[in-house]
Structure formats: C-alpha cells, structure tokens
Amino acid sequence: DGGITQSPKYLFRKEGQNVTLSCEQNLNHDAMYWYRQDPGQGLRLIYYSQIVNDFQKGDIAEGYSVSREKKESFPLTVTSAQKNPTAFYLCASSPSRASTEAFFGQGTRLTVV
Amino acid sequence: DAKTTQPNSMESNEEEPVHLPCNHSTISGTDYIHWYRQLPSQGPEYVIHGLTSNVNNRMASLAIAEDRKSSTLILHRATLRDAAVYYCILRRANRDDKIIFGKGTRLHILP
C-alpha cells in the first residue's frame, strides 16, 4: 500500500541525548515536511524539503536537523540543543504542486525525561 | 506568508449542516485554499481544496468568496465522527510551498 510511515509511534529518551525520528514515504512525492505539535496547539513547521539533497528551515528549526539523501526518506534529529523536545512530531509529503493534497503520517510522540 | 484566521471553536448538532469560516484577506492569485482536519492523536487528513470555484467532494463542499478573501467549509450533515480540529491553509504555487498551519477551529458535535 502507498503511504507515509513514521516510526516509532512512541519514543522515550533521557535529557541530553540526540534522537532521530524516521519518516518514509512510497508515494514518489518530491516534497516532505516535519511539524511539531504541542498539546492543544496547531502544527508548527520545523523543516521542509522540496527535492532530494535540499531542505529549508521552517519557523522553529533551532535544535533540530534533517537530511534528504533519498526521495523516500526525511529523518529528523532532535538534538540536545532543543530545550523543550517533548512533543508530538508529524511528517508529511506532497507532490511539489500546490494544487494537490498533502499526506500525513500518524506521528511520533517523543517524551524526554 | 499569507495567513488564515479561523474561529477557535464551534458547535453543531448532529445531522445538521456545519459551516466553518476562514478569512484569508492577504491571499495571492496563485494560492490554493486547502482544508485539513485532525482527530485526537492522529495526523491531519485532507478534506478539500480549491482555487477560485466552489468545490464538492464526498466529504464536504468548499465555498470560495468571489474576491477570494474568505472561504467556508461545509459539512452537509455532521456526525459525531466529524468532531475534530479543522485547519484552513494556503498553498502557494511555486517552489517555496511551506504549508503553514494556523490554530484551526475545534468543532464539537452535539448528539
């Protein structure tokens, strides 16, 4: 089945550790996105990529890093520099056309203790 | 980035139509109007989108004002499963397509 997969669904880490969240899509989409969502809030854009080997910072990129070495994969690393990393993280993909829909993964809930 | 404004929350009775408004007064000619909805602890799902003309699909209808500065998502007959946060967003038809979300409207459906 075609779709976008985030793993794991739940992730626990100790403070000060880097952690990488996985996002894979088999929809042949050029564009991929990472969002952060805090309780009761909307989605905030962390990073986005319109094409392989290229990505741009979103509104809250500090403390995060990404790579886009393959079209189907866009992993997000939450570094120890991110002061409040506990949140719900969502990945999305879309053809690079504003006239088409974006598809979202089911999210990874990260808890840092 | 063109922004959208939506009411924080709305209520509707089950089996009645729901009209969810969105203002986007700074919309540009190449911006598409998209609607997504999000159920608790899930990723958003696409509902509908349009550019200038009104649009219908199996989930909803989208009514776009003639000047395109506002739009309305119409759920024709609300069910309890329609209770969600609804987001109205603008997507620009060029390479810098960021897909920026606002705070959305939390829709409560009363049985």
CSV table of C-alpha atoms in Angstrom, one decimal:
chain,number,residue,atom,x,y,z
A,1,ASP,CA,0.0,0.0,0.0
A,2,GLY,CA,1.2,3.5,-0.7
A,3,GLY,CA,1.6,5.8,2.2
A,4,ILE,CA,3.8,7.7,4.7
A,5,THR,CA,5.1,5.9,7.7
A,6,GLN,CA,6.5,7.4,10.9
A,7,SER,CA,8.3,5.3,13.4
A,8,PRO,CA,8.3,4.6,16.3
A,9,LYS,CA,4.8,5.8,17.5
A,10,TYR,CA,6.1,6.4,21.0
A,11,LEU,CA,9.7,7.3,21.9
A,12,PHE,CA,11.3,8.0,25.3
A,13,ARG,CA,14.8,9.5,25.7
A,14,LYS,CA,16.8,10.9,28.5
A,15,GLU,CA,17.6,14.6,28.6
A,16,GLY,CA,20.8,15.5,26.7
A,17,GLN,CA,20.6,12.6,24.2
A,18,ASN,CA,20.1,13.2,20.5
A,19,VAL,CA,17.2,11.2,18.9
A,20,THR,CA,16.3,10.5,15.3
A,21,LEU,CA,12.7,10.2,14.1
A,22,SER,CA,12.0,8.2,11.0
A,23,CYS,CA,9.7,9.3,8.1
A,24,GLU,CA,9.4,7.2,5.0
A,25,GLN,CA,7.0,7.5,2.0
A,26,ASN,CA,6.5,5.4,-1.1
A,27,LEU,CA,4.2,7.9,-2.9
A,28,ASN,CA,7.0,9.2,-5.1
A,29,HIS,CA,6.4,12.7,-3.6
A,30,ASP,CA,9.1,15.3,-4.1
A,31,ALA,CA,8.3,17.4,-1.1
A,32,MET,CA,8.4,16.4,2.6
A,33,TYR,CA,7.8,18.3,5.8
A,34,TRP,CA,8.3,18.0,9.6
A,35,TYR,CA,6.0,19.6,12.1
A,36,ARG,CA,5.9,19.8,15.9
A,37,GLN,CA,2.6,19.9,17.8
A,38,ASP,CA,2.2,20.7,21.5
A,39,PRO,CA,-0.9,19.9,23.5
A,40,GLY,CA,-3.9,21.9,22.3
A,41,GLN,CA,-1.9,23.8,19.7
A,42,GLY,CA,-1.6,23.8,15.9
A,43,LEU,CA,1.2,22.4,13.8
A,44,ARG,CA,4.4,24.4,13.6
A,45,LEU,CA,6.8,23.8,10.7
A,46,ILE,CA,10.3,22.6,11.6
A,47,TYR,CA,11.9,21.8,8.3
A,48,TYR,CA,10.8,21.1,4.7
A,49,SER,CA,12.4,19.7,1.6
A,50,GLN,CA,11.2,20.3,-1.9
A,51,ILE,CA,13.7,18.0,-3.6
A,52,VAL,CA,16.4,15.4,-2.8
A,53,ASN,CA,19.6,16.9,-1.2
A,54,ASP,CA,17.9,20.2,-0.5
A,55,PHE,CA,15.9,21.4,2.6
A,56,GLN,CA,14.9,24.6,4.2
A,57,LYS,CA,14.3,25.8,7.7
A,58,GLY,CA,10.8,26.3,8.9
A,59,ASP,CA,9.6,28.6,11.7
A,60,ILE,CA,11.1,26.6,14.6
A,61,ALA,CA,14.3,24.9,13.2
A,62,GLU,CA,16.6,25.6,16.2
A,63,GLY,CA,17.7,22.4,18.0
A,64,TYR,CA,16.7,20.2,15.1
A,65,SER,CA,18.5,18.8,12.0
A,66,VAL,CA,17.4,16.9,8.9
A,67,SER,CA,18.8,15.1,5.9
A,68,ARG,CA,17.2,14.3,2.5
A,69,GLU,CA,19.6,11.8,0.8
A,70,LYS,CA,16.8,9.8,-0.7
A,71,LYS,CA,13.5,10.8,-2.1
A,72,GLU,CA,11.5,8.5,0.1
A,73,SER,CA,13.2,9.3,3.4
A,74,PHE,CA,13.4,12.5,5.5
A,75,PRO,CA,14.7,11.7,9.0
A,76,LEU,CA,14.5,14.4,11.8
A,77,THR,CA,17.1,14.5,14.6
A,78,VAL,CA,16.1,16.2,17.8
A,79,THR,CA,19.4,17.4,19.3
A,80,SER,CA,20.3,18.1,22.9
A,81,ALA,CA,20.2,21.8,22.0
A,82,GLN,CA,16.4,21.7,21.7
A,83,LYS,CA,15.2,23.0,25.1
A,84,ASN,CA,11.7,21.5,25.1
A,85,PRO,CA,11.8,18.4,22.9
A,86,THR,CA,8.8,16.6,24.4
A,87,ALA,CA,6.0,17.0,21.8
A,88,PHE,CA,4.1,15.2,19.0
A,89,TYR,CA,6.0,15.2,15.8
A,90,LEU,CA,4.3,14.9,12.4
A,91,CYS,CA,5.8,14.2,9.0
A,92,ALA,CA,4.0,15.0,5.7
A,93,SER,CA,4.7,14.5,2.0
A,94,SER,CA,3.2,16.0,-1.1
A,95,PRO,CA,3.9,16.4,-4.8
A,96,SER,CA,5.5,19.7,-5.5
A,97,ARG,CA,2.3,21.2,-6.7
A,98,ALA,CA,0.1,23.4,-4.5
A,99,SER,CA,-2.9,22.0,-6.4
A,100,THR,CA,-2.5,18.6,-4.8
A,101,GLU,CA,-3.1,17.2,-1.3
A,102,ALA,CA,-0.5,16.5,1.3
A,103,PHE,CA,-0.4,13.2,3.2
A,104,PHE,CA,0.5,13.0,6.8
A,105,GLY,CA,2.0,10.2,8.9
A,106,GLN,CA,0.4,9.1,12.2
A,107,GLY,CA,3.0,10.9,14.2
A,108,THR,CA,5.7,10.1,16.8
A,109,ARG,CA,5.1,11.1,20.4
A,110,LEU,CA,8.5,12.0,21.9
A,111,THR,CA,8.9,12.2,25.7
A,112,VAL,CA,12.2,13.4,27.1
A,113,VAL,CA,12.8,12.7,30.8
B,1,ASP,CA,3.4,34.1,4.0
B,2,ALA,CA,-0.3,34.7,3.6
B,3,LYS,CA,-2.2,33.9,6.8
B,4,THR,CA,-5.6,32.5,7.6
B,5,THR,CA,-7.9,33.4,10.5
B,6,GLN,CA,-10.5,30.9,11.9
B,7,PRO,CA,-12.7,30.9,15.0
B,8,ASN,CA,-11.2,28.9,17.9
B,9,SER,CA,-14.2,26.6,18.3
B,10,MET,CA,-17.7,25.9,17.0
B,11,GLU,CA,-20.5,23.7,18.0
B,12,SER,CA,-23.1,21.9,15.9
B,13,ASN,CA,-25.9,19.4,16.4
B,14,GLU,CA,-25.6,16.0,14.9
B,15,GLU,CA,-27.2,15.6,11.5
B,16,GLU,CA,-27.3,19.3,10.8
B,17,PRO,CA,-25.1,21.2,8.3
B,18,VAL,CA,-22.0,22.9,9.6
B,19,HIS,CA,-20.4,26.0,8.0
B,20,LEU,CA,-16.7,26.6,9.1
B,21,PRO,CA,-15.4,30.0,8.1
B,22,CYS,CA,-11.9,31.1,7.1
B,23,ASN,CA,-10.6,34.5,6.4
B,24,HIS,CA,-7.5,35.0,4.2
B,25,SER,CA,-7.5,38.6,3.2
B,26,THR,CA,-3.9,38.6,2.0
B,27,ILE,CA,-4.3,35.7,-0.4
B,28,SER,CA,-2.4,36.0,-3.6
B,29,GLY,CA,-3.5,34.9,-7.1
B,30,THR,CA,-1.5,31.7,-7.0
B,31,ASP,CA,-2.6,30.5,-3.5
B,32,TYR,CA,-4.7,27.4,-3.3
B,33,ILE,CA,-7.1,27.1,-0.4
B,34,HIS,CA,-6.8,23.8,1.4
B,35,TRP,CA,-8.7,22.3,4.3
B,36,TYR,CA,-7.5,19.5,6.6
B,37,ARG,CA,-8.9,18.0,9.7
B,38,GLN,CA,-7.2,16.3,12.7
B,39,LEU,CA,-8.6,13.8,15.1
B,40,PRO,CA,-7.0,13.5,18.5
B,41,SER,CA,-3.5,11.9,18.5
B,42,GLN,CA,-3.6,11.4,14.7
B,43,GLY,CA,-2.1,13.1,11.7
B,44,PRO,CA,-4.2,15.6,9.8
B,45,GLU,CA,-6.2,14.3,6.8
B,46,TYR,CA,-7.0,16.1,3.7
B,47,VAL,CA,-10.6,17.3,3.3
B,48,ILE,CA,-10.9,19.5,0.2
B,49,HIS,CA,-9.1,22.3,-1.8
B,50,GLY,CA,-9.9,24.9,-4.4
B,51,LEU,CA,-8.6,27.9,-6.2
B,52,THR,CA,-11.4,30.1,-7.4
B,53,SER,CA,-14.5,28.0,-8.0
B,54,ASN,CA,-16.6,26.2,-5.4
B,55,VAL,CA,-15.7,22.5,-5.0
B,56,ASN,CA,-17.6,19.4,-3.9
B,57,ASN,CA,-16.3,16.0,-2.9
B,58,ARG,CA,-17.6,13.1,-0.9
B,59,MET,CA,-16.5,14.6,2.4
B,60,ALA,CA,-17.5,18.3,2.1
B,61,SER,CA,-18.1,21.4,0.0
B,62,LEU,CA,-15.9,24.4,-0.3
B,63,ALA,CA,-17.4,27.8,-1.0
B,64,ILE,CA,-14.9,30.5,-2.0
B,65,ALA,CA,-15.9,34.1,-2.0
B,66,GLU,CA,-15.7,36.0,-5.3
B,67,ASP,CA,-12.8,38.1,-4.1
B,68,ARG,CA,-11.2,35.0,-2.6
B,69,LYS,CA,-10.6,36.7,0.7
B,70,SER,CA,-12.6,34.2,2.6
B,71,SER,CA,-13.9,30.7,2.2
B,72,THR,CA,-16.3,28.3,4.0
B,73,LEU,CA,-16.1,24.6,4.5
B,74,ILE,CA,-19.5,23.0,4.5
B,75,LEU,CA,-20.2,19.7,6.1
B,76,HIS,CA,-23.7,18.8,4.9
B,77,ARG,CA,-24.8,16.5,7.6
B,78,ALA,CA,-22.5,16.4,10.7
B,79,THR,CA,-21.9,13.2,12.5
B,80,LEU,CA,-20.1,12.5,15.8
B,81,ARG,CA,-17.1,11.3,13.7
B,82,ASP,CA,-16.7,14.9,12.3
B,83,ALA,CA,-15.7,16.2,15.7
B,84,ALA,CA,-12.1,17.3,15.0
B,85,VAL,CA,-9.8,20.4,14.6
B,86,TYR,CA,-10.3,21.8,11.1
B,87,TYR,CA,-7.4,23.7,9.5
B,88,CYS,CA,-7.7,26.2,6.6
B,89,ILE,CA,-4.3,26.7,4.9
B,90,LEU,CA,-3.0,28.4,1.8
B,91,ARG,CA,-0.5,26.7,-0.5
B,92,ARG,CA,1.4,28.8,-2.9
B,93,ALA,CA,2.0,27.5,-6.5
B,94,ASN,CA,5.8,28.0,-6.6
B,95,ARG,CA,8.8,26.2,-5.2
B,96,ASP,CA,8.6,27.8,-1.7
B,97,ASP,CA,5.5,25.8,-0.7
B,98,LYS,CA,5.9,25.7,3.1
B,99,ILE,CA,2.4,24.5,4.1
B,100,ILE,CA,1.9,26.7,7.2
B,101,PHE,CA,-0.9,25.7,9.6
B,102,GLY,CA,-2.8,28.2,11.8
B,103,LYS,CA,-4.5,27.2,15.0
B,104,GLY,CA,-7.6,25.8,13.4
B,105,THR,CA,-11.2,25.5,14.6
B,106,ARG,CA,-12.2,22.8,17.1
B,107,LEU,CA,-15.6,21.5,16.0
B,108,HIS,CA,-17.8,20.0,18.7
B,109,ILE,CA,-20.7,17.9,17.6
B,110,LEU,CA,-23.6,17.6,20.0
B,111,PRO,CA,-25.6,14.3,19.9
